[in-house]
PDB file of C-alpha atoms and ligand atoms in Angstrom:
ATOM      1  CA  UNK A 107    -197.668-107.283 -38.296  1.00  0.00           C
ATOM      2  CA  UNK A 108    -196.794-108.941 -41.531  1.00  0.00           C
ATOM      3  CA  UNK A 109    -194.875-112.124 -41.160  1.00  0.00           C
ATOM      4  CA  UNK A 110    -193.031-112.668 -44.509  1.00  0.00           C
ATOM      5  CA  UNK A 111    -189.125-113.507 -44.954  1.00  0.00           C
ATOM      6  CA  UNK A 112    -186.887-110.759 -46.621  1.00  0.00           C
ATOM      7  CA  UNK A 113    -186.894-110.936 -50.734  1.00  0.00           C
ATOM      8  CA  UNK A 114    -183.398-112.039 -52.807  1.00  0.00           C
ATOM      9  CA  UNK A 115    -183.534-108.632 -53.755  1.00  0.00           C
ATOM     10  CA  UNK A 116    -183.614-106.642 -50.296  1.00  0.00           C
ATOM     11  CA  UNK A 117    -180.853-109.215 -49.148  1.00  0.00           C
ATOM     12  CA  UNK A 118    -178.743-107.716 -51.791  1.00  0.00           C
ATOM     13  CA  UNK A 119    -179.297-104.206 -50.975  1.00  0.00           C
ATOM     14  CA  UNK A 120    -178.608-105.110 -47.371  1.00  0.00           C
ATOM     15  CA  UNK A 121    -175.554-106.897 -49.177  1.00  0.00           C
ATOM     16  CA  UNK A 122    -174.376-104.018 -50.889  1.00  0.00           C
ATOM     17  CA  UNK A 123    -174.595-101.560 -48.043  1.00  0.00           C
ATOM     18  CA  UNK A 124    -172.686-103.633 -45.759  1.00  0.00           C
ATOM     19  CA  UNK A 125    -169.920-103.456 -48.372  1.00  0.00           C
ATOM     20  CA  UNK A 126    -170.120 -99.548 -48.178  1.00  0.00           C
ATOM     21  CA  UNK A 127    -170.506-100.193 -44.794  1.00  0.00           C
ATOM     22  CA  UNK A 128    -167.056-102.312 -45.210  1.00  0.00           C
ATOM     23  CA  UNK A 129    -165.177 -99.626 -47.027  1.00  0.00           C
ATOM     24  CA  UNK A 130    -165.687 -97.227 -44.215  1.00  0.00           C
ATOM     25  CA  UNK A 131    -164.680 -99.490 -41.394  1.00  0.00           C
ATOM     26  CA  UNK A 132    -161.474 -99.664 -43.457  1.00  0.00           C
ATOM     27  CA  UNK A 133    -161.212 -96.004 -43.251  1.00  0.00           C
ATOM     28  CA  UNK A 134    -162.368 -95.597 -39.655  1.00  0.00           C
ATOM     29  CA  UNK A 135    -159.495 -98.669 -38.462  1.00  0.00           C
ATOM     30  CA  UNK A 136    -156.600 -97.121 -40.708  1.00  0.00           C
ATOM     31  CA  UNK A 137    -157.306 -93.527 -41.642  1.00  0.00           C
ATOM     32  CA  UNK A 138    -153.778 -92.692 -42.652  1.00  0.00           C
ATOM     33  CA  UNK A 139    -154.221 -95.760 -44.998  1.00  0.00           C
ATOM     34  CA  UNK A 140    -152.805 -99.355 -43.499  1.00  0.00           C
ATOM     35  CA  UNK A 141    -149.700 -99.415 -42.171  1.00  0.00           C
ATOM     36  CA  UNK A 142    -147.128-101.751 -44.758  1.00  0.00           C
ATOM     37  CA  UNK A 143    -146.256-104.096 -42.010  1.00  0.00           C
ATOM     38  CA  UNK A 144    -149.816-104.950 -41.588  1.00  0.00           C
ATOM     39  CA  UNK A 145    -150.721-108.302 -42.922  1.00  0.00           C
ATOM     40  CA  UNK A 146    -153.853-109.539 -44.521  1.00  0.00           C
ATOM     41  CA  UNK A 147    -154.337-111.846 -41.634  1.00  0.00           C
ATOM     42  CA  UNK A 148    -154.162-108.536 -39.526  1.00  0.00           C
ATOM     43  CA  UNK A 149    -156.750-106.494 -41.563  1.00  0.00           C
ATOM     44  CA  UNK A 150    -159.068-109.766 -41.481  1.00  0.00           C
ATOM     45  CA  UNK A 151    -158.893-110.127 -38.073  1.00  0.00           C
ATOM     46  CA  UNK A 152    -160.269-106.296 -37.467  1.00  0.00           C
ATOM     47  CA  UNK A 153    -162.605-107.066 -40.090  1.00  0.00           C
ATOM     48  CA  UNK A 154    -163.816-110.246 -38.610  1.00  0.00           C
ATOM     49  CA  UNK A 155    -164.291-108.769 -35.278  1.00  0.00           C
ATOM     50  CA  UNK A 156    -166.431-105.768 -36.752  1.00  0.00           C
ATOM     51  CA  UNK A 157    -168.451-108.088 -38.490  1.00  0.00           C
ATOM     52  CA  UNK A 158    -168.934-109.903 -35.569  1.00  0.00           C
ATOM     53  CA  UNK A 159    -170.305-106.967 -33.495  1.00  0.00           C
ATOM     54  CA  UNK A 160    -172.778-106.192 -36.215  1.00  0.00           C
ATOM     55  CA  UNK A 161    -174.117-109.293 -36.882  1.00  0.00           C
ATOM     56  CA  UNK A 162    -174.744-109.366 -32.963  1.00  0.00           C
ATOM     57  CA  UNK A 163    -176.188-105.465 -33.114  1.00  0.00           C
ATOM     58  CA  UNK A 164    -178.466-106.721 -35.349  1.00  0.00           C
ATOM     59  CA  UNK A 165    -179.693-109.987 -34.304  1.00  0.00           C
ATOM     60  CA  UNK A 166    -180.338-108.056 -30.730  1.00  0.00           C
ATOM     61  CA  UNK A 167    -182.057-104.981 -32.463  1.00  0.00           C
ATOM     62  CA  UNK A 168    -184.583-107.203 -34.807  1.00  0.00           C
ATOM     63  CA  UNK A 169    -185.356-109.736 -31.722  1.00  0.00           C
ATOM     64  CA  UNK A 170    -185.831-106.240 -29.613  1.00  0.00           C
ATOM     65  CA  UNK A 171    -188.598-105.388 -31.764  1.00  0.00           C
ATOM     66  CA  UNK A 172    -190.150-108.548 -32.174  1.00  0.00           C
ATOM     67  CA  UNK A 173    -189.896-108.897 -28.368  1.00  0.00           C
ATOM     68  CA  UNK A 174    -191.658-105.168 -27.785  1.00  0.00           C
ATOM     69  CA  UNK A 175    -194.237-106.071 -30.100  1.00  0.00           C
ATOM     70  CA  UNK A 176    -195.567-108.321 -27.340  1.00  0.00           C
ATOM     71  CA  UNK A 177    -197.142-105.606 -25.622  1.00  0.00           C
ATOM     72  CA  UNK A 178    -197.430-105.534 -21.715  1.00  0.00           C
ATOM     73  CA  UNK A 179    -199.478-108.455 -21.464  1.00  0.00           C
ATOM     74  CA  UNK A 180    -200.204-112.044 -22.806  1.00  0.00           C
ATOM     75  CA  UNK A 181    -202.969-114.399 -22.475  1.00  0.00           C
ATOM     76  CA  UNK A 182    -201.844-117.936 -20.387  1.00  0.00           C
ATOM     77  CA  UNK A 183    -201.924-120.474 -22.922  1.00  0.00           C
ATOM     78  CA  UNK A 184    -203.632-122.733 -20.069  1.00  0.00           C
ATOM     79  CA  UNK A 185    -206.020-121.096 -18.453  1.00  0.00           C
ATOM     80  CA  UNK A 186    -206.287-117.872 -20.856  1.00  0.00           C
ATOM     81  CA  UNK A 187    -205.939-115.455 -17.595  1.00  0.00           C
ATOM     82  CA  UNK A 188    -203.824-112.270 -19.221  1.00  0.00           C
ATOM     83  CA  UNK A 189    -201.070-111.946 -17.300  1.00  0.00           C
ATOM     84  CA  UNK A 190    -198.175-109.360 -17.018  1.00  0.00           C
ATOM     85  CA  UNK A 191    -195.221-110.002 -19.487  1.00  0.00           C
ATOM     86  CA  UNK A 192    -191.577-109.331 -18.158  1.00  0.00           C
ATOM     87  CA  UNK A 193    -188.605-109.313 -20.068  1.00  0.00           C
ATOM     88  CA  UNK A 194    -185.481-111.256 -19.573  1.00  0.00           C
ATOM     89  CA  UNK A 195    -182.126-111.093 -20.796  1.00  0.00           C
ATOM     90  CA  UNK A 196    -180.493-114.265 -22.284  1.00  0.00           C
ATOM     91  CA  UNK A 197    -177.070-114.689 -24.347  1.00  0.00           C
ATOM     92  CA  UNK A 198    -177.702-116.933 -27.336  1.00  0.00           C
ATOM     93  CA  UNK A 199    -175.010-117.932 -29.540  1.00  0.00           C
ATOM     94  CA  UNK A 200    -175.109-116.544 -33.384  1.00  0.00           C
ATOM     95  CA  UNK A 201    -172.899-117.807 -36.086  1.00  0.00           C
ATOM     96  CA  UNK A 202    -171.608-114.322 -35.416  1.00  0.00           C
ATOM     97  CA  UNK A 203    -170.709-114.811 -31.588  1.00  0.00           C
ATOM     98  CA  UNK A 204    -172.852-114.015 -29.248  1.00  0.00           C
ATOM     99  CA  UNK A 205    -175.924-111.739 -28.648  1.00  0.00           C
ATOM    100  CA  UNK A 206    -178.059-110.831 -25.838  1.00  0.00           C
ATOM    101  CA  UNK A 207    -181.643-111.131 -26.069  1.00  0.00           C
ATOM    102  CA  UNK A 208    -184.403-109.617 -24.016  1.00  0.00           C
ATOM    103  CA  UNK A 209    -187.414-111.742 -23.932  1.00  0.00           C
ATOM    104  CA  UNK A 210    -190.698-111.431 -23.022  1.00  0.00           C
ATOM    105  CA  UNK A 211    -191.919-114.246 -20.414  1.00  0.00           C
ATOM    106  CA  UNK A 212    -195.637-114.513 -18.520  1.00  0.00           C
ATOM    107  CA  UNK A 213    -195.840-115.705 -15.415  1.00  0.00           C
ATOM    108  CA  UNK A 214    -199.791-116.841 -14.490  1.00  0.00           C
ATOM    109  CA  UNK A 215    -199.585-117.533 -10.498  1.00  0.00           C
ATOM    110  CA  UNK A 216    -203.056-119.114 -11.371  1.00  0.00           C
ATOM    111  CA  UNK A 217    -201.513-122.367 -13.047  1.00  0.00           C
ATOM    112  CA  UNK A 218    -198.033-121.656 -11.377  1.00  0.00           C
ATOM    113  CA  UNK A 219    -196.093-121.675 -14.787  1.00  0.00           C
ATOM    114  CA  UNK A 220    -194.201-119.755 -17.201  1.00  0.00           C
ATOM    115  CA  UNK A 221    -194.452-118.992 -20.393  1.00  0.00           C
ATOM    116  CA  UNK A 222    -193.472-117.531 -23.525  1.00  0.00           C
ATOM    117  CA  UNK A 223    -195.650-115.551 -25.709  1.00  0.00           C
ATOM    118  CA  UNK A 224    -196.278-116.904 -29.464  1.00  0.00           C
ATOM    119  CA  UNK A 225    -196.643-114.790 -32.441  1.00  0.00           C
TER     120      UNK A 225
HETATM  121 ZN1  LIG B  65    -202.933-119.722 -16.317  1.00  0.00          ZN
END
């Protein structure tokens, strides 16, 4: 797998279709068109929370992968037995919120110890 960080120019893509992405959310939370007693403050706050559950969705989705590309099994970095990877779940916190991320962990009952898989 390639390890490289996204270019200035995909970010803006990604950018530009979360402001599509934006402009339907709008539709999908007021589809008759925004009520006139609803505030800024009271768009932004539906806004915020939406942005909040996809920066989460997607923070879990690319760790998923990189977690699954661990395969079923991992070397112990001590003793070099391959042993049996499980996953577990843990809630980080994002700048977003929160998200819930299922990582791989080895156990090697050889050197009693646990550990986590490096790329
Ligand atoms: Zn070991």
């Amino acid at each position: 797998m390639a390890s490289k960080k996204l270019s200035e120019r995909k970010i803006r893509e990604i950018e530009e279709a979360a402001r599509h992405w934006g402009k339907l959310l709008a539709r999908e939370a007021f589809p008759e068109g925004p009520d006139l007693s609803l505030t800024l403050a009271d768009m932004e706050e539906v806004a915020m929370r939406a942005a909040r559950a996809l920066v989460g969705s997607a923070v879990e989705t690319a760790a998923g992968e990189q977690a699954a590309s661990f395969g079923e099994a991992a070397d112990c970095p001590t003793c070099g037995r391959s042993v049996p990877l499980e996953r577990r779940s843990r809630e980080v916190t994002i700048r977003g919120g929160t998200a819930n991320l299922e990582e791989p962990i080895g156990h090697c009952s050889t050197c009693r110890r646990d550990f986590f898989p490096s790329a």
